[in-house]
Short mmCIF file of C-alpha atoms in Angstrom, two decimals:
data_model
loop_
_atom_site.label_atom_id
_atom_site.label_comp_id
_atom_site.label_asym_id
_atom_site.label_seq_id
_atom_site.Cartn_x
_atom_site.Cartn_y
_atom_site.Cartn_z
CA MET A 1 -10.66 19.44 11.37
CA THR A 2 -12.98 18.69 8.49
CA SER A 3 -12.79 16.62 5.34
CA THR A 4 -12.66 18.73 2.22
CA THR A 5 -14.35 18.39 -1.14
CA PRO A 6 -11.87 19.77 -3.68
CA LYS A 7 -12.78 19.69 -7.33
CA HIS A 8 -10.72 17.11 -9.14
CA GLY A 9 -8.87 17.85 -12.32
CA GLN A 10 -9.65 15.84 -15.44
CA LEU A 11 -10.52 12.28 -14.49
CA THR A 12 -7.88 10.67 -16.70
CA ASN A 13 -4.42 9.25 -16.63
CA ALA A 14 -1.74 10.23 -19.15
CA ASP A 15 -3.51 8.41 -21.99
CA LEU A 16 -7.19 8.94 -21.15
CA HIS A 17 -9.14 12.17 -21.48
CA THR A 18 -12.64 12.81 -20.22
CA ALA A 19 -14.62 15.79 -19.00
CA LYS A 20 -13.98 17.38 -15.59
CA GLN A 21 -16.11 16.08 -12.75
CA PRO A 22 -16.37 16.93 -9.04
CA ALA A 23 -15.85 14.15 -6.51
CA GLU A 24 -17.21 13.98 -2.97
CA PRO A 25 -15.11 12.40 -0.19
CA GLY A 26 -16.18 8.78 0.04
CA ALA A 27 -17.98 8.82 -3.31
CA ARG A 28 -17.36 5.87 -5.64
CA ILE A 29 -16.82 6.46 -9.34
CA GLU A 30 -16.05 2.95 -10.66
CA GLY A 31 -19.02 3.05 -12.98
CA ASN A 32 -17.85 5.97 -15.09
CA ARG A 33 -16.26 5.66 -18.48
CA LEU A 34 -12.75 6.35 -17.21
CA ILE A 35 -12.69 3.39 -14.82
CA GLU A 36 -13.96 1.13 -17.61
CA LEU A 37 -11.19 2.33 -19.91
CA VAL A 38 -8.53 1.87 -17.26
CA GLU A 39 -9.70 -1.69 -16.65
CA ARG A 40 -9.01 -2.47 -20.32
CA THR A 41 -5.46 -1.09 -20.31
CA PRO A 42 -2.37 -3.27 -19.67
CA ALA A 43 -1.60 -3.97 -16.03
CA VAL A 44 0.83 -1.63 -14.26
CA HIS A 45 3.34 -3.24 -11.90
CA LYS A 46 5.69 -0.32 -11.15
CA LEU A 47 4.86 3.09 -9.69
CA ARG A 48 7.29 5.94 -9.17
CA ILE A 49 6.42 8.05 -6.15
CA LEU A 50 7.72 11.19 -4.48
CA THR A 51 7.03 12.43 -0.96
CA LEU A 52 7.84 15.95 0.22
CA ASN A 53 7.03 18.24 3.10
CA MET A 54 6.89 21.36 0.91
CA HIS A 55 6.91 23.93 3.75
CA LYS A 56 3.88 25.68 2.22
CA GLY A 57 5.85 26.68 -0.87
CA PHE A 58 8.61 28.55 0.99
CA THR A 59 12.32 27.91 1.47
CA LEU A 60 13.90 27.47 4.87
CA PHE A 61 14.51 31.23 4.79
CA ASN A 62 10.88 32.06 3.81
CA GLN A 63 11.44 32.84 0.13
CA PHE A 64 8.37 31.93 -1.93
CA ILE A 65 9.44 29.37 -4.57
CA LEU A 66 6.29 27.45 -5.53
CA PRO A 67 6.76 27.92 -9.34
CA GLU A 68 10.32 26.60 -9.07
CA LEU A 69 9.12 23.69 -6.95
CA ARG A 70 6.55 22.79 -9.61
CA GLU A 71 9.24 22.59 -12.29
CA ALA A 72 11.44 20.41 -10.09
CA ILE A 73 8.61 17.97 -9.32
CA ARG A 74 7.67 17.81 -13.01
CA SER A 75 11.23 16.84 -13.95
CA LEU A 76 10.97 13.52 -12.08
CA SER A 77 8.09 11.98 -14.07
CA THR A 78 6.51 10.38 -11.02
CA GLU A 79 3.05 8.80 -11.10
CA ILE A 80 2.08 9.68 -7.50
CA VAL A 81 3.20 12.67 -5.41
CA PHE A 82 2.59 12.79 -1.64
CA LEU A 83 2.70 16.35 -0.26
CA GLN A 84 2.60 17.71 3.26
CA GLU A 85 2.17 21.32 4.46
CA VAL A 86 0.19 22.36 1.39
CA HIS A 87 -1.94 25.51 1.34
CA GLY A 88 -5.49 25.18 0.14
CA SER A 89 -5.75 28.97 0.47
CA HIS A 90 -4.02 31.89 2.18
CA LYS A 91 -5.41 35.40 1.66
CA GLN A 92 -2.44 37.23 3.17
CA HIS A 93 0.16 35.42 1.07
CA GLU A 94 -2.00 35.97 -2.01
CA GLN A 95 -1.76 39.72 -1.46
CA ARG A 96 1.96 39.74 -0.65
CA HIS A 97 3.38 37.55 -3.43
CA ALA A 98 2.89 38.42 -7.10
CA THR A 99 3.44 34.81 -8.21
CA TRP A 100 0.94 33.32 -5.73
CA PRO A 101 -1.35 30.99 -7.75
CA THR A 102 -4.99 31.82 -8.41
CA THR A 103 -5.86 28.21 -7.53
CA SER A 104 -4.96 26.11 -4.49
CA GLN A 105 -1.30 25.11 -4.24
CA TYR A 106 -2.08 21.46 -4.98
CA GLU A 107 -4.03 22.38 -8.14
CA PHE A 108 -1.17 24.63 -9.25
CA LEU A 109 1.35 21.84 -8.76
CA ALA A 110 -0.86 19.23 -10.44
CA ASP A 111 -1.50 21.41 -13.50
CA THR A 112 -1.80 19.16 -16.59
CA ILE A 113 0.67 16.51 -15.40
CA TRP A 114 -1.27 14.87 -12.58
CA GLN A 115 -4.89 15.00 -13.70
CA GLU A 116 -6.30 13.87 -10.36
CA PHE A 117 -5.68 15.06 -6.83
CA SER A 118 -7.05 14.82 -3.32
CA TYR A 119 -6.63 17.21 -0.41
CA GLY A 120 -7.10 16.79 3.33
CA ARG A 121 -7.57 20.13 5.10
CA ASN A 122 -6.14 19.85 8.60
CA ALA A 123 -5.38 23.34 9.94
CA VAL A 124 -7.95 26.10 9.40
CA TYR A 125 -7.42 29.76 10.37
CA PRO A 126 -9.05 33.12 9.47
CA HIS A 127 -6.85 33.75 6.43
CA GLY A 128 -6.53 30.23 5.03
CA ASP A 129 -5.88 26.54 5.55
CA HIS A 130 -3.28 23.85 4.95
CA GLY A 131 -3.00 20.09 5.03
CA ASN A 132 -1.86 17.08 3.00
CA ALA A 133 -2.37 16.48 -0.72
CA LEU A 134 -1.89 13.68 -3.23
CA LEU A 135 -1.35 14.14 -6.97
CA THR A 136 -1.81 11.14 -9.26
CA LYS A 137 -1.87 10.14 -12.91
CA TYR A 138 -4.35 7.36 -12.11
CA PRO A 139 -8.08 7.70 -11.40
CA ILE A 140 -9.17 8.30 -7.82
CA ILE A 141 -12.00 5.98 -6.77
CA ARG A 142 -12.60 7.75 -3.45
CA PHE A 143 -10.77 9.55 -0.67
CA GLU A 144 -11.23 10.64 2.92
CA ASN A 145 -9.31 12.67 5.48
CA VAL A 146 -9.17 10.78 8.78
CA ASP A 147 -8.81 13.03 11.82
CA VAL A 148 -5.95 11.84 14.06
CA SER A 149 -5.54 15.06 16.03
CA ILE A 150 -4.55 14.50 19.66
CA GLY A 151 -5.65 17.44 21.78
CA LYS A 152 -6.39 20.88 20.37
CA ILE A 153 -2.97 22.35 19.61
CA GLU A 154 -1.96 20.34 16.51
CA GLN A 155 -4.44 19.39 13.78
CA ARG A 156 -3.34 16.20 12.00
CA GLY A 157 -4.95 13.91 9.43
CA LEU A 158 -4.42 10.76 7.39
CA LEU A 159 -5.32 11.50 3.76
CA HIS A 160 -6.48 8.10 2.50
CA THR A 161 -6.86 7.96 -1.29
CA VAL A 162 -7.96 4.85 -3.19
CA LEU A 163 -6.57 4.62 -6.73
CA LYS A 164 -7.61 2.62 -9.76
CA VAL A 165 -4.29 1.40 -11.17
CA PRO A 166 -4.59 -0.85 -14.25
CA GLY A 167 -4.45 -4.51 -13.25
CA HIS A 168 -5.43 -3.90 -9.62
CA ASP A 169 -8.82 -3.56 -7.97
CA GLU A 170 -7.60 -0.89 -5.54
CA VAL A 171 -4.28 0.67 -4.55
CA HIS A 172 -4.41 2.53 -1.23
CA ALA A 173 -2.23 5.62 -0.80
CA ILE A 174 -2.04 7.31 2.62
CA CYS A 175 -0.35 10.70 2.94
CA LEU A 176 0.36 11.93 6.47
CA HIS A 177 2.17 14.44 8.67
CA LEU A 178 2.37 13.26 12.26
CA GLY A 179 2.62 15.30 15.46
CA LEU A 180 5.68 16.79 17.11
CA ARG A 181 5.14 15.05 20.46
CA GLU A 182 6.20 11.42 20.72
CA SER A 183 3.16 10.51 22.83
CA HIS A 184 0.92 11.94 20.09
CA ARG A 185 2.79 10.12 17.33
CA LYS A 186 2.45 6.83 19.15
CA GLN A 187 -1.33 7.24 19.24
CA GLN A 188 -1.44 8.41 15.61
CA LEU A 189 0.61 5.42 14.44
CA SER A 190 -1.82 3.14 16.26
CA LEU A 191 -4.72 4.87 14.48
CA LEU A 192 -2.90 4.40 11.18
CA CYS A 193 -2.65 0.66 11.87
CA ASP A 194 -6.35 0.58 12.76
CA LEU A 195 -7.12 2.10 9.35
CA ILE A 196 -4.85 -0.28 7.44
CA GLU A 197 -6.24 -3.34 9.19
CA GLN A 198 -9.69 -2.43 7.83
CA LEU A 199 -8.45 -2.52 4.21
CA PRO A 200 -8.71 -5.61 1.95
CA PRO A 201 -5.94 -8.00 3.10
CA SER A 202 -4.41 -8.38 -0.37
CA ALA A 203 -4.63 -4.73 -1.50
CA PRO A 204 -1.35 -2.84 -2.09
CA VAL A 205 -0.86 -0.04 0.46
CA ILE A 206 1.60 2.88 0.25
CA VAL A 207 2.07 5.18 3.23
CA ALA A 208 4.33 8.21 2.81
CA GLY A 209 4.95 11.53 4.46
CA ASP A 210 6.56 13.38 7.35
CA PHE A 211 6.50 11.08 10.39
CA ASN A 212 8.49 13.45 12.64
CA ASP A 213 9.93 10.20 14.03
CA TRP A 214 13.41 11.48 14.82
CA ARG A 215 13.82 8.83 17.55
CA LYS A 216 13.02 6.04 15.05
CA ARG A 217 10.23 4.42 17.04
CA ALA A 218 7.65 4.02 14.24
CA ASP A 219 8.88 0.76 12.70
CA LYS A 220 8.12 -1.33 15.76
CA ILE A 221 4.56 0.02 15.97
CA LEU A 222 3.88 -0.32 12.25
CA ALA A 223 5.10 -3.92 12.17
CA ARG A 224 1.71 -4.71 13.71
CA CYS A 225 0.02 -3.90 10.37
CA ASN A 226 2.81 -5.43 8.23
CA LEU A 227 4.22 -2.15 6.92
CA ARG A 228 7.84 -2.21 5.71
CA GLU A 229 9.97 0.90 5.23
CA ALA A 230 11.70 1.49 1.89
CA PHE A 231 15.12 2.67 3.11
CA ILE A 232 15.32 0.05 5.86
CA ASN A 233 14.60 -2.62 3.23
CA GLU A 234 17.25 -1.37 0.84
CA TYR A 235 19.96 0.17 3.05
CA GLU A 236 19.09 -1.06 6.57
CA LYS A 237 18.82 2.51 7.81
CA HIS A 238 16.35 5.37 7.55
CA ALA A 239 16.93 8.29 5.21
CA LYS A 240 18.14 11.59 6.67
CA THR A 241 15.93 14.36 5.29
CA PHE A 242 15.95 17.32 7.71
CA PRO A 243 17.12 20.02 7.42
CA ALA A 244 17.37 19.76 3.65
CA ARG A 245 20.73 21.53 3.27
CA TRP A 246 22.43 19.55 6.04
CA PRO A 247 20.28 16.44 6.63
CA LEU A 248 20.66 15.09 10.15
CA LEU A 249 17.25 13.78 11.19
CA CYS A 250 15.25 10.87 9.70
CA LEU A 251 11.77 12.43 9.56
CA ASP A 252 10.34 11.38 6.19
CA ARG A 253 9.41 7.80 5.32
CA VAL A 254 7.82 5.49 2.73
CA TYR A 255 6.15 2.30 3.97
CA VAL A 256 4.42 -0.40 1.92
CA ARG A 257 2.26 -3.49 2.39
CA ASN A 258 1.66 -6.08 -0.38
CA ALA A 259 4.31 -4.34 -2.50
CA THR A 260 8.11 -4.03 -2.69
CA THR A 261 10.32 -0.94 -2.82
CA HIS A 262 13.34 -0.31 -5.05
CA ASN A 263 15.81 2.47 -5.95
CA ALA A 264 15.00 4.53 -2.85
CA GLN A 265 16.68 7.93 -3.03
CA VAL A 266 17.01 11.08 -0.93
CA LEU A 267 17.00 14.13 -3.21
CA PHE A 268 19.35 16.41 -1.30
CA GLN A 269 21.21 17.98 -4.23
CA GLN A 270 20.31 21.17 -6.11
CA PRO A 271 17.64 22.35 -6.72
CA TRP A 272 15.98 20.33 -3.94
CA SER A 273 18.27 21.52 -1.17
CA HIS A 274 16.75 25.02 -1.26
CA LEU A 275 13.14 24.28 -2.24
CA SER A 276 11.96 23.27 1.24
CA ASP A 277 13.28 22.59 4.73
CA HIS A 278 12.86 18.84 4.03
CA ALA A 279 14.61 16.78 1.34
CA PRO A 280 12.19 14.71 -0.78
CA LEU A 281 12.21 10.93 -1.05
CA ALA A 282 11.81 9.19 -4.43
CA VAL A 283 11.01 5.46 -4.48
CA GLU A 284 9.91 2.83 -7.02
CA ILE A 285 6.99 0.73 -5.82
CA HIS A 286 6.54 -2.70 -7.43
CA LEU A 287 3.03 -4.13 -7.20
#
């Protein structure tokens, strides 16, 4: 697995407009005009986020619905979107589907709403690649894709994106999709804690994605790095998200450190119930 270097969209939030610039993984951009403008805007203390395993833009029954998915995500007015199973490219699908985008799936979804995005390419094959992506209305300072693959069968990564949110030095957003084997997940959760323990102690951290933790073992491990889960905090139980039409398993999660969660929701109604095999989670994060 390799880190990718996607071209960012316009480096601006909803109120700031500057020219397009490329960004290298790990590169810092605090010195540019956008960061200076953001630092002079009023502090932001509430973020609305969405996390979704988007099944590569296909329904449970393999109908391609990426344009419909884009409209549904737009309707929520979220500031940060965490996506799993996102295609960077796929030559065969491009030839088979007339509505397949001319850009990557994450660029297509971001469009003009989320002017910045990051992508962590995990699985690479002859006709394409897929991984995790993050869309945001706030400037990206830097990002990296941390390889947490265990063995050679499943390629997994932690997409770690550092955001410049007004009023905060750094907000850390980690998008992930963990392995199917419990022994692999245990190691990957430990690697996630290793990453978080290296971050500034007071920095807000948001971790969201598909944990595949159907046996509900993650919380105990993640307590080591002071992560708290949104639905446990609010309802004392994890959200059921899979399969989307008849949710039975608690696979998708939102964890935070140095922040609080509110109004946590599972979006299982139409149109979400047929846009992926997972139901999305929508949560307010208070910084």
